Amino acid sequence: MNEIPYIDLKTQHAELKPKLLDAIANVLDHSHFILGREVVEFEEEFARLCGTRHAVGVNSGTDALILSLKALGIGYGDEVITVPNSFVASTTCIRLIGARPIFVDVGDDYNIDPEQIEAAITPKTKAILPVHLTGRPCKMDAILAIAKSRNLHVIEDAAQAILAEYKGKRVGSFGRLGCFSLHPLKNLNACGDGGIIATDDPDLYKQLKIRRNLGLQSRDNCIHWSHNSRLDTLQAAILLTKLPYLPQWTQQRRENARYYQTHLADIPQLQIPNEGEGEKSVYHTFVIQAEKRDELREFLHDRGIGSAIHYPVPIHLAPVARELGYQKGSFPVAEEQAKRILSLPIYHNLTNQQLERICQNLRSFYGSANPSSSS
Ligand SMILES: *Cc1c(COP(=O)(O)O)cnc(C)c1O
């Protein structure tokens, strides 16, 4: 029986190989490996895609977040509001610049619950850092309204959500800064690490270009203590090659999601993600909630079907976060979800036969009959 891996990068790269090799050969020919013209071109294309005036390519999504917080002058003694159910990097960035992460619990959509933000604000709060988890946009209207009335910055962690929309506007264009990861597992993926920051603000744009390059305003004039976090020209060339396919890949992810949504809706032991009013998700992950999650995962694994858990340990319960003083029970919704969530394969090159097999196996695990074929 053929395996259905959780992720399949090999097929993507086999299909694009001739074009990727051409792009790489071009870079070898001109040999401007650092901040070459492909970086500038990619930044321009990306900003257009995101609906912002500017974008700055950096080394990773994590660095995009760190540099964004620094560019806004956030640091020691400040507080930044975020969620405990994300990839650890969305909290790491806050701690690494010396600020304190303040967690707010999430809703059914796995995203920050705007109703609980006000209660977390103190005189030290400088910013809200919402994460568009799974590729589903956060409730940006409510978040922006709170930020405006309390004079807080909004920095979006859009690492999982490139091309996602809220009320017709692309994520990453709502806050002062929108941070994206181009990691191999993300929807738009480099062949290595990469990240990018989107912004409308010309001053932040200028500052970020300096900050990603050791704070060098010109070759011999350093104006910030900063690190080296440039996007490689080679990666930019690869990303430019893949970029034209992204809308189609995203559409395919959305169709795969629709398949699951129609074929799994009637299984009472499962909770299937949906899209709320005004939301367009890009399904970086397709995260269901399942009864007997661990047995289900084992069952699928034994039948050659990969799955994953994003993420099994809420950040506030990780060993590193003990110093923050949170406990079990601090964020009941995120903690309950962590026990039940399971990510199913959703990549763009998944076939209908594969989707069918995954759904059939979920059905047979729960002893659920196939829906009567009424068509
Ligand atoms: C992947 C990811 C990051 C970090 O991106 P890297 O490119 O791996 O540094 C940050 N936040 C979220 C939500 C992510 O999924």
Tab-separated table of C-alpha atoms and ligand atoms in Angstrom:
chain	number	residue	atom	x	y	z
A	1	MET	CA	0.000	0.000	0.000
A	2	ASN	CA	1.278	3.464	-0.913
A	3	GLU	CA	2.131	5.705	1.944
A	4	ILE	CA	0.373	9.054	2.265
A	5	PRO	CA	3.008	11.143	4.018
A	6	TYR	CA	1.947	14.077	6.168
A	7	ILE	CA	4.035	16.336	3.973
A	8	ASP	CA	5.326	15.791	0.437
A	9	LEU	CA	8.009	18.207	-0.725
A	10	LYS	CA	9.647	15.789	-3.149
A	11	THR	CA	6.764	15.820	-5.622
A	12	GLN	CA	6.678	19.629	-5.626
A	13	HIS	CA	10.384	19.838	-6.342
A	14	ALA	CA	10.397	17.064	-8.944
A	15	GLU	CA	7.750	19.008	-10.889
A	16	LEU	CA	9.617	22.321	-10.693
A	17	LYS	CA	13.152	21.005	-10.974
A	18	PRO	CA	14.073	22.315	-14.466
A	19	LYS	CA	12.829	25.814	-13.606
A	20	LEU	CA	14.517	25.814	-10.211
A	21	LEU	CA	17.813	24.682	-11.701
A	22	ASP	CA	17.609	27.511	-14.251
A	23	ALA	CA	16.983	30.042	-11.497
A	24	ILE	CA	19.907	28.712	-9.471
A	25	ALA	CA	22.173	28.727	-12.541
A	26	ASN	CA	21.348	32.394	-13.153
A	27	VAL	CA	22.460	33.280	-9.653
A	28	LEU	CA	25.673	31.283	-10.043
A	29	ASP	CA	26.337	33.204	-13.251
A	30	HIS	CA	26.031	36.661	-11.679
A	31	SER	CA	27.295	35.510	-8.254
A	32	HIS	CA	25.674	38.319	-6.236
A	33	PHE	CA	24.822	35.954	-3.419
A	34	ILE	CA	24.123	38.657	-0.829
A	35	LEU	CA	21.194	41.019	-1.478
A	36	GLY	CA	21.315	40.422	-5.219
A	37	ARG	CA	18.635	41.634	-7.603
A	38	GLU	CA	16.411	38.578	-7.007
A	39	VAL	CA	15.983	39.674	-3.389
A	40	VAL	CA	14.704	43.097	-4.460
A	41	GLU	CA	12.476	41.556	-7.105
A	42	PHE	CA	11.031	39.049	-4.666
A	43	GLU	CA	10.363	41.767	-2.103
A	44	GLU	CA	8.474	43.813	-4.699
A	45	GLU	CA	6.419	40.846	-5.857
A	46	PHE	CA	5.682	39.831	-2.285
A	47	ALA	CA	4.519	43.313	-1.274
A	48	ARG	CA	2.178	43.387	-4.262
A	49	LEU	CA	0.796	39.978	-3.280
A	50	CYS	CA	0.284	41.074	0.286
A	51	GLY	CA	-1.243	44.437	-0.579
A	52	THR	CA	1.418	46.489	1.214
A	53	ARG	CA	3.755	49.165	-0.093
A	54	HIS	CA	6.923	47.396	1.024
A	55	ALA	CA	8.432	44.082	2.063
A	56	VAL	CA	11.844	43.224	3.525
A	57	GLY	CA	13.356	39.761	3.058
A	58	VAL	CA	15.065	38.268	6.104
A	59	ASN	CA	16.608	35.031	7.273
A	60	SER	CA	13.541	33.355	8.833
A	61	GLY	CA	10.056	33.931	10.175
A	62	THR	CA	11.526	34.066	13.664
A	63	ASP	CA	13.900	36.855	12.641
A	64	ALA	CA	11.019	38.677	10.927
A	65	LEU	CA	9.260	38.792	14.307
A	66	ILE	CA	12.354	39.762	16.310
A	67	LEU	CA	13.338	42.552	13.922
A	68	SER	CA	9.760	43.847	13.814
A	69	LEU	CA	9.526	44.123	17.600
A	70	LYS	CA	12.909	45.864	17.686
A	71	ALA	CA	11.974	48.265	14.899
A	72	LEU	CA	8.978	49.379	16.976
A	73	GLY	CA	11.266	50.099	19.911
A	74	ILE	CA	9.840	47.318	22.088
A	75	GLY	CA	12.254	45.869	24.645
A	76	TYR	CA	13.060	45.422	28.345
A	77	GLY	CA	10.147	45.896	30.707
A	78	ASP	CA	7.522	45.963	27.958
A	79	GLU	CA	4.674	43.497	27.562
A	80	VAL	CA	3.378	41.961	24.343
A	81	ILE	CA	0.052	40.112	24.135
A	82	THR	CA	-0.025	36.850	22.168
A	83	VAL	CA	-1.390	33.278	22.264
A	84	PRO	CA	-0.122	30.111	23.963
A	85	ASN	CA	-1.126	27.640	21.209
A	86	SER	CA	1.309	28.693	18.481
A	87	PHE	CA	4.684	27.528	17.260
A	88	VAL	CA	7.125	28.534	19.979
A	89	ALA	CA	8.787	31.213	17.803
A	90	SER	CA	5.869	33.621	18.227
A	91	THR	CA	6.709	33.787	21.940
A	92	THR	CA	10.479	33.337	21.602
A	93	CYS	CA	10.721	36.616	19.673
A	94	ILE	CA	9.138	38.545	22.563
A	95	ARG	CA	11.373	36.992	25.212
A	96	LEU	CA	14.562	37.369	23.158
A	97	ILE	CA	14.194	41.142	22.971
A	98	GLY	CA	13.728	41.242	26.742
A	99	ALA	CA	9.969	41.864	26.797
A	100	ARG	CA	7.350	39.752	28.579
A	101	PRO	CA	4.831	37.652	26.665
A	102	ILE	CA	1.307	37.923	28.078
A	103	PHE	CA	-0.892	35.107	26.842
A	104	VAL	CA	-4.574	35.339	25.998
A	105	ASP	CA	-6.666	32.213	25.426
A	106	VAL	CA	-8.009	31.298	22.003
A	107	GLY	CA	-11.439	30.596	20.515
A	108	ASP	CA	-12.907	27.747	18.487
A	109	ASP	CA	-11.026	29.083	15.467
A	110	TYR	CA	-7.668	28.451	17.273
A	111	ASN	CA	-6.996	32.210	17.132
A	112	ILE	CA	-6.765	34.864	19.847
A	113	ASP	CA	-10.123	35.560	21.513
A	114	PRO	CA	-10.569	39.334	21.128
A	115	GLU	CA	-13.007	39.386	24.075
A	116	GLN	CA	-10.178	38.472	26.424
A	117	ILE	CA	-7.595	40.977	25.210
A	118	GLU	CA	-8.698	44.019	27.245
A	119	ALA	CA	-8.260	42.175	30.531
A	120	ALA	CA	-4.632	41.382	29.649
A	121	ILE	CA	-3.615	44.997	28.948
A	122	THR	CA	-1.501	46.799	31.556
A	123	PRO	CA	0.389	50.118	31.480
A	124	LYS	CA	3.390	48.113	30.213
A	125	THR	CA	1.613	46.653	27.187
A	126	LYS	CA	3.129	47.859	23.923
A	127	ALA	CA	1.758	45.533	21.284
A	128	ILE	CA	-0.631	42.767	20.320
A	129	LEU	CA	0.892	39.907	18.318
A	130	PRO	CA	-1.968	37.853	16.862
A	131	VAL	CA	-1.096	34.592	15.085
A	132	HIS	CA	-3.181	33.569	12.075
A	133	LEU	CA	-2.869	29.943	13.102
A	134	THR	CA	-3.515	27.137	10.585
A	135	GLY	CA	-3.774	29.810	7.850
A	136	ARG	CA	-7.106	31.125	9.193
A	137	PRO	CA	-7.274	34.888	9.674
A	138	CYS	CA	-7.790	36.319	13.171
A	139	LYS	CA	-10.761	38.575	13.871
A	140	MET	CA	-8.824	41.649	12.805
A	141	ASP	CA	-11.640	44.219	13.154
A	142	ALA	CA	-11.944	43.589	16.870
A	143	ILE	CA	-8.170	43.380	17.389
A	144	LEU	CA	-7.484	46.626	15.509
A	145	ALA	CA	-10.261	48.434	17.404
A	146	ILE	CA	-8.738	47.464	20.765
A	147	ALA	CA	-5.225	48.353	19.590
A	148	LYS	CA	-6.410	51.746	18.395
A	149	SER	CA	-8.311	52.638	21.547
A	150	ARG	CA	-5.416	51.524	23.802
A	151	ASN	CA	-2.674	52.924	21.581
A	152	LEU	CA	-0.951	49.571	20.943
A	153	HIS	CA	0.980	48.324	17.942
A	154	VAL	CA	-0.238	45.270	16.049
A	155	ILE	CA	2.370	42.886	14.649
A	156	GLU	CA	0.835	39.997	12.747
A	157	ASP	CA	2.411	36.560	12.865
A	158	ALA	CA	1.283	35.514	9.395
A	159	ALA	CA	3.880	32.729	9.091
A	160	GLN	CA	1.157	30.183	8.268
A	161	ALA	CA	-1.222	32.448	6.438
A	162	ILE	CA	0.205	33.877	3.222
A	163	LEU	CA	-2.722	34.915	0.934
A	164	ALA	CA	-5.318	34.453	3.685
A	165	GLU	CA	-7.925	37.218	3.747
A	166	TYR	CA	-10.152	38.882	6.282
A	167	LYS	CA	-13.059	40.838	4.787
A	168	GLY	CA	-11.306	41.005	1.427
A	169	LYS	CA	-7.961	42.227	2.760
A	170	ARG	CA	-4.817	40.093	2.885
A	171	VAL	CA	-3.282	39.190	6.235
A	172	GLY	CA	0.030	40.846	6.946
A	173	SER	CA	-1.416	44.173	5.747
A	174	PHE	CA	-3.507	44.933	8.852
A	175	GLY	CA	-0.833	45.636	11.461
A	176	ARG	CA	2.124	48.013	11.467
A	177	LEU	CA	4.131	44.969	10.365
A	178	GLY	CA	3.210	41.530	9.010
A	179	CYS	CA	5.694	38.672	9.498
A	180	PHE	CA	5.953	35.653	7.227
A	181	SER	CA	8.033	32.477	7.223
A	182	LEU	CA	9.306	30.927	3.997
A	183	HIS	CA	10.490	27.741	5.718
A	184	PRO	CA	10.300	24.592	3.540
A	185	LEU	CA	7.085	23.492	5.277
A	186	LYS	CA	5.215	26.765	4.803
A	187	ASN	CA	2.758	27.406	1.935
A	188	LEU	CA	5.325	29.459	0.006
A	189	ASN	CA	8.560	27.655	0.696
A	190	ALA	CA	12.239	28.251	0.136
A	191	CYS	CA	14.758	25.404	-0.122
A	192	GLY	CA	16.082	26.367	3.282
A	193	ASP	CA	15.276	29.110	5.773
A	194	GLY	CA	13.748	32.428	4.835
A	195	GLY	CA	11.296	35.049	6.037
A	196	ILE	CA	9.807	38.367	5.008
A	197	ILE	CA	8.192	41.395	6.647
A	198	ALA	CA	5.396	43.360	4.974
A	199	THR	CA	4.659	46.986	5.867
A	200	ASP	CA	3.064	50.170	4.549
A	201	ASP	CA	5.298	52.382	6.677
A	202	PRO	CA	8.247	53.859	4.710
A	203	ASP	CA	10.258	54.599	7.875
A	204	LEU	CA	9.892	51.085	9.259
A	205	TYR	CA	10.784	49.749	5.822
A	206	LYS	CA	14.011	51.765	5.741
A	207	GLN	CA	14.870	50.806	9.300
A	208	LEU	CA	14.269	47.097	8.720
A	209	LYS	CA	16.535	47.047	5.674
A	210	ILE	CA	19.293	48.444	7.885
A	211	ARG	CA	18.518	46.168	10.833
A	212	ARG	CA	18.653	42.964	8.777
A	213	ASN	CA	22.141	43.982	7.671
A	214	LEU	CA	23.965	44.423	10.995
A	215	GLY	CA	22.562	47.924	11.480
A	216	LEU	CA	24.690	49.224	8.624
A	217	GLN	CA	23.281	52.375	7.082
A	218	SER	CA	26.107	52.300	4.585
A	219	ARG	CA	29.163	50.084	4.403
A	220	ASP	CA	31.091	51.982	7.085
A	221	ASN	CA	28.281	53.557	9.079
A	222	CYS	CA	26.586	51.407	11.731
A	223	ILE	CA	23.512	52.928	13.435
A	224	HIS	CA	21.938	49.953	15.309
A	225	TRP	CA	23.340	46.953	17.182
A	226	SER	CA	21.762	44.306	15.037
A	227	HIS	CA	22.397	40.897	13.575
A	228	ASN	CA	22.902	39.481	10.140
A	229	SER	CA	19.508	38.363	8.903
A	230	ARG	CA	19.481	38.697	5.150
A	231	LEU	CA	17.422	36.605	2.756
A	232	ASP	CA	19.853	34.758	0.448
A	233	THR	CA	19.783	35.654	-3.235
A	234	LEU	CA	19.616	31.925	-4.038
A	235	GLN	CA	16.521	31.509	-1.884
A	236	ALA	CA	14.943	34.629	-3.402
A	237	ALA	CA	15.524	33.186	-6.895
A	238	ILE	CA	13.867	29.928	-5.817
A	239	LEU	CA	10.967	31.802	-4.227
A	240	LEU	CA	10.457	33.922	-7.360
A	241	THR	CA	10.220	30.698	-9.355
A	242	LYS	CA	7.580	29.272	-7.031
A	243	LEU	CA	5.588	32.467	-6.442
A	244	PRO	CA	3.483	32.282	-9.646
A	245	TYR	CA	2.179	28.876	-8.512
A	246	LEU	CA	1.076	30.034	-5.076
A	247	PRO	CA	-2.480	31.121	-5.984
A	248	GLN	CA	-3.112	27.764	-7.663
A	249	TRP	CA	-1.520	25.804	-4.780
A	250	THR	CA	-3.635	27.774	-2.328
A	251	GLN	CA	-6.778	27.022	-4.331
A	252	GLN	CA	-5.872	23.327	-4.272
A	253	ARG	CA	-5.432	23.409	-0.488
A	254	ARG	CA	-8.841	25.042	-0.186
A	255	GLU	CA	-10.386	22.362	-2.402
A	256	ASN	CA	-8.783	19.643	-0.287
A	257	ALA	CA	-10.239	21.314	2.790
A	258	ARG	CA	-13.656	21.393	1.132
A	259	TYR	CA	-13.332	17.662	0.443
A	260	TYR	CA	-12.694	16.930	4.109
A	261	GLN	CA	-15.442	19.313	5.167
A	262	THR	CA	-18.042	17.564	3.015
A	263	HIS	CA	-16.889	14.011	3.668
A	264	LEU	CA	-16.259	14.177	7.415
A	265	ALA	CA	-19.031	16.510	8.563
A	266	ASP	CA	-21.311	13.726	9.775
A	267	ILE	CA	-18.811	11.949	12.057
A	268	PRO	CA	-19.927	12.986	15.555
A	269	GLN	CA	-16.542	12.233	17.152
A	270	LEU	CA	-14.818	14.838	14.960
A	271	GLN	CA	-14.825	18.605	14.914
A	272	ILE	CA	-13.898	19.949	11.475
A	273	PRO	CA	-12.519	23.463	10.878
A	274	ASN	CA	-14.739	25.858	8.982
A	275	GLU	CA	-14.525	29.416	7.667
A	276	GLY	CA	-16.326	32.237	9.435
A	277	GLU	CA	-18.016	35.238	7.863
A	278	GLY	CA	-15.514	37.292	5.858
A	279	GLU	CA	-12.698	34.785	6.354
A	280	LYS	CA	-10.621	33.178	3.640
A	281	SER	CA	-8.318	30.488	5.044
A	282	VAL	CA	-5.303	29.119	3.234
A	283	TYR	CA	-5.171	25.894	5.263
A	284	HIS	CA	-1.504	25.753	6.072
A	285	THR	CA	-2.698	22.946	8.317
A	286	PHE	CA	-6.068	21.205	8.433
A	287	VAL	CA	-6.578	20.756	12.151
A	288	ILE	CA	-9.473	18.601	13.268
A	289	GLN	CA	-10.381	17.795	16.863
A	290	ALA	CA	-10.871	14.113	17.475
A	291	GLU	CA	-12.090	11.843	20.237
A	292	LYS	CA	-9.427	9.249	21.123
A	293	ARG	CA	-6.938	11.371	19.173
A	294	ASP	CA	-3.820	9.356	19.997
A	295	GLU	CA	-5.435	6.010	19.077
A	296	LEU	CA	-6.710	7.550	15.856
A	297	ARG	CA	-3.245	8.803	14.972
A	298	GLU	CA	-1.785	5.344	15.594
A	299	PHE	CA	-4.557	3.732	13.537
A	300	LEU	CA	-3.859	6.044	10.582
A	301	HIS	CA	-0.123	5.541	10.930
A	302	ASP	CA	-0.568	1.733	10.771
A	303	ARG	CA	-2.457	2.199	7.516
A	304	GLY	CA	0.280	4.334	5.934
A	305	ILE	CA	-1.351	7.706	6.582
A	306	GLY	CA	0.772	10.442	8.103
A	307	SER	CA	-0.599	13.084	10.450
A	308	ALA	CA	0.876	15.600	12.884
A	309	ILE	CA	0.000	17.596	15.992
A	310	HIS	CA	0.343	21.382	15.893
A	311	TYR	CA	1.144	21.730	18.767
A	312	PRO	CA	1.002	19.077	21.503
A	313	VAL	CA	2.403	21.272	24.317
A	314	PRO	CA	0.940	24.771	24.777
A	315	ILE	CA	3.810	27.245	25.043
A	316	HIS	CA	3.000	28.283	28.636
A	317	LEU	CA	3.438	24.641	29.730
A	318	ALA	CA	6.805	24.125	28.003
A	319	PRO	CA	9.750	23.757	30.397
A	320	VAL	CA	11.309	26.992	29.120
A	321	ALA	CA	8.185	28.987	30.023
A	322	ARG	CA	8.117	28.063	33.738
A	323	GLU	CA	9.747	31.400	34.521
A	324	LEU	CA	6.669	33.171	33.177
A	325	GLY	CA	4.602	31.879	36.081
A	326	TYR	CA	1.693	30.314	34.215
A	327	GLN	CA	0.223	26.949	35.201
A	328	LYS	CA	-1.914	24.119	33.971
A	329	GLY	CA	-5.394	25.580	33.766
A	330	SER	CA	-4.226	29.107	32.921
A	331	PHE	CA	-5.606	28.806	29.367
A	332	PRO	CA	-8.277	26.103	29.423
A	333	VAL	CA	-9.376	26.340	25.782
A	334	ALA	CA	-5.853	26.066	24.353
A	335	GLU	CA	-5.040	23.238	26.782
A	336	GLU	CA	-8.178	21.264	25.939
A	337	GLN	CA	-7.551	21.710	22.208
A	338	ALA	CA	-3.960	20.497	22.577
A	339	LYS	CA	-5.299	17.112	23.722
A	340	ARG	CA	-7.708	16.735	20.812
A	341	ILE	CA	-6.097	18.358	17.759
A	342	LEU	CA	-4.776	16.415	14.781
A	343	SER	CA	-3.441	17.815	11.501
A	344	LEU	CA	-4.393	15.847	8.388
A	345	PRO	CA	-2.402	15.964	5.102
A	346	ILE	CA	-3.553	19.019	3.092
A	347	TYR	CA	-0.692	19.828	0.638
A	348	HIS	CA	-1.634	21.000	-2.818
A	349	ASN	CA	-0.530	17.877	-4.664
A	350	LEU	CA	-2.650	15.481	-2.626
A	351	THR	CA	-4.845	13.439	-4.977
A	352	ASN	CA	-8.566	12.761	-4.655
A	353	GLN	CA	-7.861	9.063	-4.204
A	354	GLN	CA	-5.587	9.906	-1.285
A	355	LEU	CA	-8.218	12.171	0.251
A	356	GLU	CA	-10.806	9.440	-0.182
A	357	ARG	CA	-8.579	6.890	1.514
A	358	ILE	CA	-7.917	9.209	4.457
A	359	CYS	CA	-11.645	9.858	4.910
A	360	GLN	CA	-12.524	6.162	4.637
A	361	ASN	CA	-9.990	5.313	7.315
A	362	LEU	CA	-11.321	8.009	9.648
A	363	ARG	CA	-14.780	6.543	9.107
A	364	SER	CA	-13.721	3.006	9.764
A	365	PHE	CA	-11.877	4.029	12.970
A	366	TYR	CA	-15.088	5.448	14.409
A	367	GLY	CA	-17.259	2.671	12.952
A	368	SER	CA	-19.061	5.291	10.925
A	369	ALA	CA	-20.856	3.969	7.849
A	370	ASN	CA	-20.165	5.604	4.512
A	371	PRO	CA	-22.747	8.297	3.933
A	372	SER	CA	-25.540	6.868	1.785
A	373	SER	CA	-24.686	7.849	-1.738
A	374	SER	CA	-27.761	9.909	-2.338
A	375	SER	CA	-26.407	11.568	-5.448
B	1	LIG	C1	6.972	28.679	11.217
B	1	LIG	C2	6.456	29.685	12.174
B	1	LIG	C3	7.273	30.691	12.726
B	1	LIG	C4	8.751	30.736	12.540
B	1	LIG	O1	9.198	30.742	11.252
B	1	LIG	P1	10.694	30.213	10.921
B	1	LIG	O2	10.848	30.597	9.500
B	1	LIG	O3	10.675	28.730	11.126
B	1	LIG	O4	11.633	30.900	11.816
B	1	LIG	C5	6.682	31.628	13.547
B	1	LIG	N1	5.380	31.590	13.841
B	1	LIG	C6	4.565	30.635	13.365
B	1	LIG	C7	3.117	30.650	13.719
B	1	LIG	C8	5.076	29.641	12.528
B	1	LIG	O5	4.264	28.675	12.072
